[in-house]
Amino acid sequence: MAARRAASSFLSRFLLTRPSPASPASPAGKSALLGAGALLHRFSTAPAPAAATAEEPIQPAVEVNHTQLLINGNFVDAASGKTFPTLDPRTGEVIARVAEGDSEDIDRAVAAARRAFDEGPWPRMTAYERCRVLLRFADLIERHAEEIAALETWDNGKTLAQAAGTEVPMVARCIRYYAGWADKIHGLVVPADGAHTVQVLHEPVGVAGQIIPWNFPLLMFAWKVGPALACGNTVVLKTAEQTPLSALYVANLLHEAGLPEGVLNVVSGFGPTAGAALCSHMGVDKLAFTGSTGTGQIVLELAARSNLKPVTLELGGKSPFVVMDDADVDQAVELAHQAVFFNQGQCCCAGSRTFVHERVYDEFVEKSKARALKRVVGDPFRNGVEQGPQIDGQQFNKILRYVQSGVDSGATLVTGGDRVGSRGFYIQPTVFADAKDDMKIAREEIFGPVQTILKFSGMEEVIRRANATHYGLAAGVFTRSLDAANTLSRALRAGTVWVNCYDVFDATIPFGGYKMSGVGREKGIYALRNYLQTKAVVTPIKDPAWL
Amino acid sequence: MASNGNGKAAPAGVVVPEIKFTKLFINGGFVDAASGKTFETRDPRTGDVLAHIAEADKADVDLAVKSARDAFEHGKWPRMSGYERGRIMSKLADLVEQHTEELAALDGADAGKLVLLGKIIDIPLATQMLRYYAGAADKIHGEVLRVSGKYQGYTLKEPVGVVGVIIPWNFPTMMFFLKVSPALAAGCTVVVKPAEQTPLSALYYAHLAKLAGVPDGVINVVPGFGPTAGAALTSHMDVDSVAFTGSTEVGRLIMESAARSNLKMVSLELGGKSPLIVFDDADVDMAVNLSRLAIFYNKGEVCVAGSRVYVQEGIYDEFVKKAVEAAQSWKVGDPFDVTTNMGPQVDKDQFERVLKYIEHGKSEGATLLTGGKPAADKGYYIEPTIFVDVTEDMKIAHEEIFGPVMSLMKFRTVDEVIEKANCTKYGLAAGIVTKSLDIANRVSRSVRAGTVWVNCYYAFDPDAPFGGYKMSGFGRDQGLAAMEKYLQVKSVITALPDSPWY
């Protein structure tokens, strides 16, 4: 049950059960975030984080068995025969070479998906049968949870405790959620002005192209594939080139659960080649993308230039976390810390702009520094580690450039700012204070462990400043005041507002962006809309008993 | 051992399953009745006693309600997430599935139901129902309102509390899960009174629910009789809602009892006299098969049985001829025999009641075309029976017989048949057989019934709400609509002095 609770919430319950970091941690402070068995406090007095990476990397307890493309129910090489390396972010060393999908492979995958949709059993079987396949899939995920989590940590660098304790259970949970929707997808019977009977059918849209990022490879798989399959669609999924492994593993399980061939095709590869081919494909009926705003614009453009396929986009963010002056500072510091540093800061909804009321600002900055200093960076397979490496050298360098920009623009570097160790892509938890709204570090998405703290003095001011961004993915509000919570909840222009919590990602809660953070919503009942066509069937009715 | 056609059903060599649970199930354990009393449940194939069952009375119902109340007020069930409840319900579905053989045999011996159909229809539908509501448990949505004024409004859908469930003997398994699944999904706790004729599978389900992880007190099962256990439940001041399936006559008593006690919510799924309307353009063979299924399935012991068959004059003669042949090839026999189409009526009372209606039909001037007699020397077997020349004022045309008796009537026009079909105090279901889109659409709207089947019958689905118009009851089972019976709606309005939009 503990694991299941953890599955539904990254942080809020974590905070409820964990003593504030300022006070000595108690043995009862078992972290929901880190999962059973991992106690933060054991490491809170550990030596400098840098030491953690000096040791040899822990060997993951999993083998890489699937490196080919999954097309029409079979693992196959790329048409070109090409492969690319996927790297261990702890060391930069090659984990495996993976078949590199290109436009010819996308063509094959789309053809398989097309056939599976146009002629295959998947959309034609009963909803209950689709439900059963998805339920069996969720059971298989649980049965193989340890291996899946190990693969995820190896390929991505996130902590094993997070992958095993939180994310894999969330994947199973999300799949079960959509399994439960399969037989409850309702159209409306709408009234007509005259003697007509009108039924609205929600039909599967067809072949869905889905492109997912590297920061939560499995979770993004579940958010995309779950609703698409529940609605009766077929899918071509392009994984991120940094993290192709876990999707291949679980896609195989989905076939074991009874998914017919061609219904889910997984193509590993790069954006400009495989991704672009999928987005411009004339045989793809719908696109769903999670990734950067820049790439989202390209995806939308390619859809526009090809067959006007509808697109849902879940893009970047620069989400504000607003701490009001009535907040419990210790709790606010911890929550704000988790909001930005969680998953190495590689979250689209990271609370990367921490707005703190001037009355508590100094105390907040001081305590945030202390908390960041205590953050345990190291091998993500090691118990008690809170932060693993960034995904790759490119991200690593980008983040360090942003840190430099912060210093150059006159923000106060409170702590961190450098790499950890000499190998792999580890970065120190970094905190900037006295940042100004026009600084790059306050405007652009860093996607790394960098907290930017800004001072404000009034409600109207913080609303204005928090909204002064082209993003609108999420926001956090920390206050005891009901009125402040309600006003901020409505005034912040973002797809999710977490009040006195952050990163609560239940399968039921819709997630998506305002403004340039995206189009459409994932999760919850709302995600079904992305994968359904709406067809009105209108028939005259003779001598109706009523209208 | 089985008979051919309408021959005699042989009682020799009947298979009797092992019976493991005969006591009341209260607060997670099997207990004797406070009075120590038991009653007999009989095998309708032979009339022999199958088992002695603890007989619940008011004292036992009080205990069961108290246990359900404690489980609701202080227990985990309403406090766990919908997902967690759903997981336990899924586990229960898996357990039921694993015991399919045994459960189908229990219902076969206790209710005279066909074991084969139990295995391929009743039990799989019950597990599907459980899984459906397991998947609904995390999809109970309140609404955020658009109130006019400087307020923030939303609704909470809260579990209603302790639910009394009273179910009949004709589909012991289906009825149990039809009521219990949505109640559990909503977070309610339940006290189930199964019919005194068929208490066995309900007790088994209570046992399996405990194995699946349903906390103690969430499901209580109190076998017993209507006037004692049933009445104690419906008049109980600490029961928040009663869901009943059974006769219209008893439904009335239940509503009365609720009104006189604590005005508890009531939902009733009652009797019917459902019309099956066959139009001239129908494929006659298909229509005949459908009409046979509609009235003889489960020995006619179905609230939605298509007991009034209206056939348009152009095909009437052909239909009658083929319907008689179809009835005569409907095999009556031991429900454990896989070649049997129809087992015995559930008990002596029902058996005699059905025969009495057949006598009424004859004496009121209807023509008995086939059947009309017991089909065996022992047990409660009755021949598939068809009357023609039936008029709307005859008892067999307006009262629920709950047996294998079809009243076949002729009609000329669509207007006429709509009027005749609606000329009943019931409104549970209706069937339409036609190839015409216009007729199908028009009649679907015109018939005042909770379910209309077009070119099909008994097409039940967990997602399709089911319930009655008029004196067939109110409230709906199945579908997301059923959740409403087990949920309260609470509006929460908060002053919102400052918002950028209202």
Short mmCIF file of N, CA and C in Angstrom, two decimals, chain B residues 289-396:
data_model
loop_
_atom_site.label_atom_id
_atom_site.label_comp_id
_atom_site.label_asym_id
_atom_site.label_seq_id
_atom_site.Cartn_x
_atom_site.Cartn_y
_atom_site.Cartn_z
N ASN B 289 -36.79 -17.27 -33.13
CA ASN B 289 -35.72 -17.64 -32.21
C ASN B 289 -35.57 -16.65 -31.08
N LEU B 290 -35.65 -15.37 -31.47
CA LEU B 290 -35.49 -14.32 -30.46
C LEU B 290 -36.64 -14.37 -29.46
N SER B 291 -37.86 -14.59 -29.96
CA SER B 291 -39.02 -14.61 -29.07
C SER B 291 -38.95 -15.82 -28.13
N ARG B 292 -38.41 -16.92 -28.63
CA ARG B 292 -38.29 -18.10 -27.79
C ARG B 292 -37.30 -17.83 -26.66
N LEU B 293 -36.18 -17.22 -27.04
CA LEU B 293 -35.18 -16.88 -26.03
C LEU B 293 -35.78 -15.89 -25.03
N ALA B 294 -36.51 -14.91 -25.55
CA ALA B 294 -37.02 -13.82 -24.71
C ALA B 294 -37.97 -14.32 -23.62
N ILE B 295 -38.69 -15.38 -23.89
CA ILE B 295 -39.65 -15.85 -22.87
C ILE B 295 -39.20 -17.12 -22.16
N PHE B 296 -38.47 -18.00 -22.83
CA PHE B 296 -38.14 -19.28 -22.19
C PHE B 296 -36.76 -19.30 -21.54
N TYR B 297 -35.92 -18.30 -21.85
CA TYR B 297 -34.61 -18.25 -21.22
C TYR B 297 -34.78 -18.18 -19.71
N ASN B 298 -33.95 -18.97 -19.01
CA ASN B 298 -34.03 -19.01 -17.53
C ASN B 298 -35.44 -19.35 -17.06
N LYS B 299 -36.12 -20.23 -17.83
CA LYS B 299 -37.48 -20.73 -17.52
C LYS B 299 -38.51 -19.60 -17.41
N GLY B 300 -38.24 -18.51 -18.06
CA GLY B 300 -39.18 -17.39 -17.96
C GLY B 300 -39.06 -16.63 -16.66
N GLU B 301 -38.13 -17.03 -15.83
CA GLU B 301 -37.95 -16.34 -14.55
C GLU B 301 -36.99 -15.17 -14.72
N VAL B 302 -37.46 -14.22 -15.50
CA VAL B 302 -36.66 -13.04 -15.81
C VAL B 302 -37.59 -11.84 -15.75
N CYS B 303 -37.19 -10.82 -15.03
CA CYS B 303 -38.06 -9.64 -14.91
C CYS B 303 -38.31 -9.00 -16.27
N VAL B 304 -37.33 -9.13 -17.18
CA VAL B 304 -37.50 -8.51 -18.49
C VAL B 304 -38.00 -9.49 -19.55
N ALA B 305 -38.46 -10.66 -19.12
CA ALA B 305 -38.92 -11.66 -20.08
C ALA B 305 -39.87 -11.03 -21.10
N GLY B 306 -39.69 -11.41 -22.36
CA GLY B 306 -40.57 -10.90 -23.41
C GLY B 306 -41.85 -11.71 -23.41
N SER B 307 -42.74 -11.40 -22.46
CA SER B 307 -43.89 -12.27 -22.23
C SER B 307 -45.08 -11.91 -23.10
N ARG B 308 -45.06 -10.72 -23.70
CA ARG B 308 -46.12 -10.38 -24.65
C ARG B 308 -45.47 -10.26 -26.02
N VAL B 309 -45.79 -11.15 -26.90
CA VAL B 309 -45.20 -11.12 -28.23
C VAL B 309 -46.26 -10.60 -29.21
N TYR B 310 -46.00 -9.44 -29.78
CA TYR B 310 -46.91 -8.85 -30.76
C TYR B 310 -46.34 -9.08 -32.15
N VAL B 311 -47.13 -9.73 -33.00
CA VAL B 311 -46.66 -10.05 -34.35
C VAL B 311 -47.59 -9.40 -35.36
N GLN B 312 -46.98 -8.73 -36.34
CA GLN B 312 -47.80 -8.03 -37.34
C GLN B 312 -48.52 -9.04 -38.24
N GLU B 313 -49.69 -8.66 -38.68
CA GLU B 313 -50.59 -9.62 -39.31
C GLU B 313 -50.04 -10.32 -40.55
N GLY B 314 -49.16 -9.62 -41.29
CA GLY B 314 -48.64 -10.20 -42.54
C GLY B 314 -47.84 -11.48 -42.33
N ILE B 315 -47.19 -11.60 -41.18
CA ILE B 315 -46.38 -12.79 -40.94
C ILE B 315 -46.91 -13.62 -39.77
N TYR B 316 -48.08 -13.21 -39.28
CA TYR B 316 -48.58 -13.81 -38.04
C TYR B 316 -48.72 -15.33 -38.13
N ASP B 317 -49.36 -15.81 -39.21
CA ASP B 317 -49.63 -17.26 -39.28
C ASP B 317 -48.34 -18.07 -39.34
N GLU B 318 -47.43 -17.58 -40.16
CA GLU B 318 -46.14 -18.27 -40.27
C GLU B 318 -45.41 -18.26 -38.94
N PHE B 319 -45.48 -17.11 -38.27
CA PHE B 319 -44.79 -16.95 -36.99
C PHE B 319 -45.34 -17.94 -35.96
N VAL B 320 -46.66 -18.04 -35.91
CA VAL B 320 -47.30 -18.91 -34.92
C VAL B 320 -46.86 -20.36 -35.13
N LYS B 321 -46.91 -20.76 -36.38
CA LYS B 321 -46.53 -22.14 -36.69
C LYS B 321 -45.09 -22.42 -36.24
N LYS B 322 -44.21 -21.51 -36.60
CA LYS B 322 -42.80 -21.73 -36.28
C LYS B 322 -42.52 -21.58 -34.78
N ALA B 323 -43.30 -20.72 -34.13
CA ALA B 323 -43.09 -20.52 -32.69
C ALA B 323 -43.45 -21.79 -31.92
N VAL B 324 -44.49 -22.46 -32.37
CA VAL B 324 -44.89 -23.71 -31.71
C VAL B 324 -43.80 -24.76 -31.88
N GLU B 325 -43.30 -24.85 -33.13
CA GLU B 325 -42.21 -25.81 -33.35
C GLU B 325 -41.00 -25.49 -32.49
N ALA B 326 -40.71 -24.21 -32.41
CA ALA B 326 -39.54 -23.79 -31.64
C ALA B 326 -39.72 -24.13 -30.16
N ALA B 327 -40.91 -23.91 -29.65
CA ALA B 327 -41.17 -24.21 -28.24
C ALA B 327 -41.05 -25.71 -27.98
N GLN B 328 -41.52 -26.47 -28.93
CA GLN B 328 -41.50 -27.92 -28.73
C GLN B 328 -40.10 -28.51 -28.81
N SER B 329 -39.20 -27.78 -29.46
CA SER B 329 -37.83 -28.29 -29.51
C SER B 329 -36.95 -27.68 -28.40
N TRP B 330 -37.57 -26.91 -27.53
CA TRP B 330 -36.85 -26.30 -26.40
C TRP B 330 -36.80 -27.35 -25.29
N LYS B 331 -35.62 -27.88 -25.05
CA LYS B 331 -35.49 -29.07 -24.23
C LYS B 331 -35.53 -28.77 -22.74
N VAL B 332 -36.47 -29.42 -22.05
CA VAL B 332 -36.61 -29.24 -20.61
C VAL B 332 -35.88 -30.39 -19.92
N GLY B 333 -35.10 -30.09 -18.90
CA GLY B 333 -34.40 -31.17 -18.22
C GLY B 333 -33.49 -30.68 -17.12
N ASP B 334 -32.68 -31.61 -16.63
CA ASP B 334 -31.76 -31.31 -15.53
C ASP B 334 -30.81 -30.18 -15.95
N PRO B 335 -30.75 -29.14 -15.19
CA PRO B 335 -29.89 -28.01 -15.57
C PRO B 335 -28.41 -28.35 -15.59
N PHE B 336 -28.04 -29.50 -14.99
CA PHE B 336 -26.64 -29.90 -15.04
C PHE B 336 -26.29 -30.59 -16.35
N ASP B 337 -27.33 -30.96 -17.13
CA ASP B 337 -27.11 -31.57 -18.43
C ASP B 337 -26.85 -30.47 -19.46
N VAL B 338 -25.72 -30.56 -20.16
CA VAL B 338 -25.34 -29.47 -21.06
C VAL B 338 -26.26 -29.35 -22.27
N THR B 339 -27.07 -30.37 -22.52
CA THR B 339 -27.96 -30.26 -23.69
C THR B 339 -29.33 -29.69 -23.33
N THR B 340 -29.52 -29.41 -22.06
CA THR B 340 -30.81 -28.89 -21.61
C THR B 340 -30.95 -27.41 -21.95
N ASN B 341 -32.15 -27.01 -22.40
CA ASN B 341 -32.44 -25.60 -22.64
C ASN B 341 -33.09 -24.93 -21.43
N MET B 342 -33.79 -25.72 -20.64
CA MET B 342 -34.59 -25.10 -19.59
C MET B 342 -34.72 -26.06 -18.41
N GLY B 343 -34.38 -25.56 -17.22
CA GLY B 343 -34.48 -26.36 -16.01
C GLY B 343 -35.83 -26.17 -15.33
N PRO B 344 -35.91 -26.56 -14.07
CA PRO B 344 -37.17 -26.44 -13.32
C PRO B 344 -37.40 -25.02 -12.81
N GLN B 345 -38.64 -24.70 -12.52
CA GLN B 345 -38.94 -23.43 -11.83
C GLN B 345 -38.30 -23.49 -10.45
N VAL B 346 -38.14 -22.34 -9.83
CA VAL B 346 -37.27 -22.31 -8.65
C VAL B 346 -37.82 -23.07 -7.46
N ASP B 347 -39.15 -23.02 -7.26
CA ASP B 347 -39.69 -23.75 -6.11
C ASP B 347 -41.16 -24.09 -6.35
N LYS B 348 -41.74 -24.72 -5.36
CA LYS B 348 -43.10 -25.21 -5.47
C LYS B 348 -44.10 -24.07 -5.66
N ASP B 349 -43.90 -23.00 -4.91
CA ASP B 349 -44.80 -21.85 -5.02
C ASP B 349 -44.85 -21.32 -6.44
N GLN B 350 -43.66 -21.11 -7.00
CA GLN B 350 -43.59 -20.57 -8.35
C GLN B 350 -44.19 -21.56 -9.35
N PHE B 351 -43.88 -22.79 -9.15
CA PHE B 351 -44.37 -23.86 -10.02
C PHE B 351 -45.91 -23.83 -10.05
N GLU B 352 -46.49 -23.76 -8.87
CA GLU B 352 -47.95 -23.77 -8.79
C GLU B 352 -48.56 -22.49 -9.34
N ARG B 353 -47.86 -21.40 -9.10
CA ARG B 353 -48.32 -20.10 -9.56
C ARG B 353 -48.38 -20.06 -11.09
N VAL B 354 -47.33 -20.57 -11.71
CA VAL B 354 -47.28 -20.57 -13.17
C VAL B 354 -48.41 -21.44 -13.73
N LEU B 355 -48.61 -22.62 -13.12
CA LEU B 355 -49.67 -23.52 -13.60
C LEU B 355 -51.04 -22.86 -13.43
N LYS B 356 -51.19 -22.08 -12.36
CA LYS B 356 -52.46 -21.40 -12.13
C LYS B 356 -52.73 -20.36 -13.23
N TYR B 357 -51.66 -19.65 -13.62
CA TYR B 357 -51.82 -18.67 -14.71
C TYR B 357 -52.22 -19.39 -16.00
N ILE B 358 -51.65 -20.54 -16.21
CA ILE B 358 -52.00 -21.29 -17.43
C ILE B 358 -53.50 -21.64 -17.39
N GLU B 359 -53.98 -22.02 -16.22
CA GLU B 359 -55.41 -22.29 -16.06
C GLU B 359 -56.25 -21.04 -16.35
N HIS B 360 -55.79 -19.89 -15.80
CA HIS B 360 -56.48 -18.62 -16.07
C HIS B 360 -56.57 -18.38 -17.57
N GLY B 361 -55.46 -18.57 -18.25
CA GLY B 361 -55.42 -18.35 -19.70
C GLY B 361 -56.48 -19.17 -20.40
N LYS B 362 -56.54 -20.42 -20.02
CA LYS B 362 -57.54 -21.30 -20.66
C LYS B 362 -58.94 -20.84 -20.33
N SER B 363 -59.17 -20.55 -19.06
CA SER B 363 -60.54 -20.24 -18.66
C SER B 363 -61.00 -18.88 -19.17
N GLU B 364 -60.02 -17.98 -19.42
CA GLU B 364 -60.42 -16.67 -19.95
C GLU B 364 -60.59 -16.67 -21.47
N GLY B 365 -60.33 -17.81 -22.08
CA GLY B 365 -60.65 -17.93 -23.50
C GLY B 365 -59.49 -17.87 -24.46
N ALA B 366 -58.26 -17.79 -23.92
CA ALA B 366 -57.11 -17.84 -24.82
C ALA B 366 -56.94 -19.28 -25.31
N THR B 367 -56.28 -19.40 -26.47
CA THR B 367 -56.07 -20.74 -27.02
C THR B 367 -54.68 -21.23 -26.67
N LEU B 368 -54.62 -22.38 -25.99
CA LEU B 368 -53.34 -22.97 -25.64
C LEU B 368 -52.81 -23.74 -26.85
N LEU B 369 -51.70 -23.26 -27.41
CA LEU B 369 -51.16 -23.88 -28.62
C LEU B 369 -50.23 -25.03 -28.32
N THR B 370 -49.44 -24.84 -27.26
CA THR B 370 -48.50 -25.90 -26.91
C THR B 370 -48.13 -25.77 -25.44
N GLY B 371 -47.69 -26.87 -24.85
CA GLY B 371 -47.26 -26.85 -23.46
C GLY B 371 -48.45 -26.81 -22.52
N GLY B 372 -48.24 -26.15 -21.36
CA GLY B 372 -49.35 -25.98 -20.42
C GLY B 372 -49.35 -26.97 -19.27
N LYS B 373 -48.37 -27.86 -19.24
CA LYS B 373 -48.38 -28.88 -18.18
C LYS B 373 -47.00 -29.01 -17.53
N PRO B 374 -46.98 -29.68 -16.37
CA PRO B 374 -45.68 -30.03 -15.80
C PRO B 374 -44.93 -30.92 -16.78
N ALA B 375 -43.61 -30.84 -16.77
CA ALA B 375 -42.81 -31.60 -17.73
C ALA B 375 -42.15 -32.81 -17.09
N ALA B 376 -42.43 -33.06 -15.83
CA ALA B 376 -41.83 -34.22 -15.15
C ALA B 376 -42.69 -34.60 -13.96
N ASP B 377 -42.47 -35.80 -13.47
CA ASP B 377 -43.24 -36.26 -12.31
C ASP B 377 -42.71 -35.62 -11.03
N LYS B 378 -41.41 -35.43 -11.01
CA LYS B 378 -40.79 -34.88 -9.82
C LYS B 378 -40.09 -33.58 -10.19
N GLY B 379 -39.93 -32.70 -9.20
CA GLY B 379 -39.29 -31.41 -9.50
C GLY B 379 -40.31 -30.47 -10.10
N TYR B 380 -39.85 -29.27 -10.37
CA TYR B 380 -40.78 -28.20 -10.74
C TYR B 380 -40.65 -27.82 -12.21
N TYR B 381 -40.60 -28.82 -13.05
CA TYR B 381 -40.44 -28.59 -14.49
C TYR B 381 -41.78 -28.29 -15.14
N ILE B 382 -41.79 -27.28 -16.01
CA ILE B 382 -43.02 -26.93 -16.74
C ILE B 382 -42.68 -26.86 -18.24
N GLU B 383 -43.61 -27.30 -19.06
CA GLU B 383 -43.40 -27.26 -20.51
C GLU B 383 -43.43 -25.82 -21.03
N PRO B 384 -42.61 -25.54 -22.04
CA PRO B 384 -42.72 -24.24 -22.71
C PRO B 384 -44.13 -24.09 -23.26
N THR B 385 -44.76 -22.97 -22.93
CA THR B 385 -46.19 -22.82 -23.17
C THR B 385 -46.46 -21.58 -24.02
N ILE B 386 -47.35 -21.76 -25.02
CA ILE B 386 -47.73 -20.61 -25.85
C ILE B 386 -49.24 -20.49 -25.93
N PHE B 387 -49.74 -19.29 -25.65
CA PHE B 387 -51.15 -18.96 -25.86
C PHE B 387 -51.30 -18.03 -27.05
N VAL B 388 -52.36 -18.25 -27.85
CA VAL B 388 -52.76 -17.24 -28.84
C VAL B 388 -54.19 -16.82 -28.53
N ASP B 389 -54.70 -15.93 -29.37
CA ASP B 389 -56.04 -15.36 -29.13
C ASP B 389 -56.11 -14.73 -27.75
N VAL B 390 -55.06 -14.05 -27.41
CA VAL B 390 -55.00 -13.38 -26.10
C VAL B 390 -55.45 -11.94 -26.28
N THR B 391 -56.26 -11.45 -25.37
CA THR B 391 -56.63 -10.03 -25.40
C THR B 391 -56.01 -9.31 -24.20
N GLU B 392 -55.88 -7.97 -24.34
CA GLU B 392 -55.15 -7.19 -23.33
C GLU B 392 -55.77 -7.29 -21.94
N ASP B 393 -57.06 -7.61 -21.87
CA ASP B 393 -57.69 -7.64 -20.55
C ASP B 393 -57.51 -8.96 -19.82
N MET B 394 -56.95 -9.94 -20.48
CA MET B 394 -56.75 -11.23 -19.81
C MET B 394 -55.59 -11.13 -18.82
N LYS B 395 -55.71 -11.92 -17.76
CA LYS B 395 -54.65 -11.94 -16.74
C LYS B 395 -53.28 -12.27 -17.34
N ILE B 396 -53.27 -13.26 -18.24
CA ILE B 396 -51.98 -13.68 -18.79
C ILE B 396 -51.34 -12.60 -19.65
#
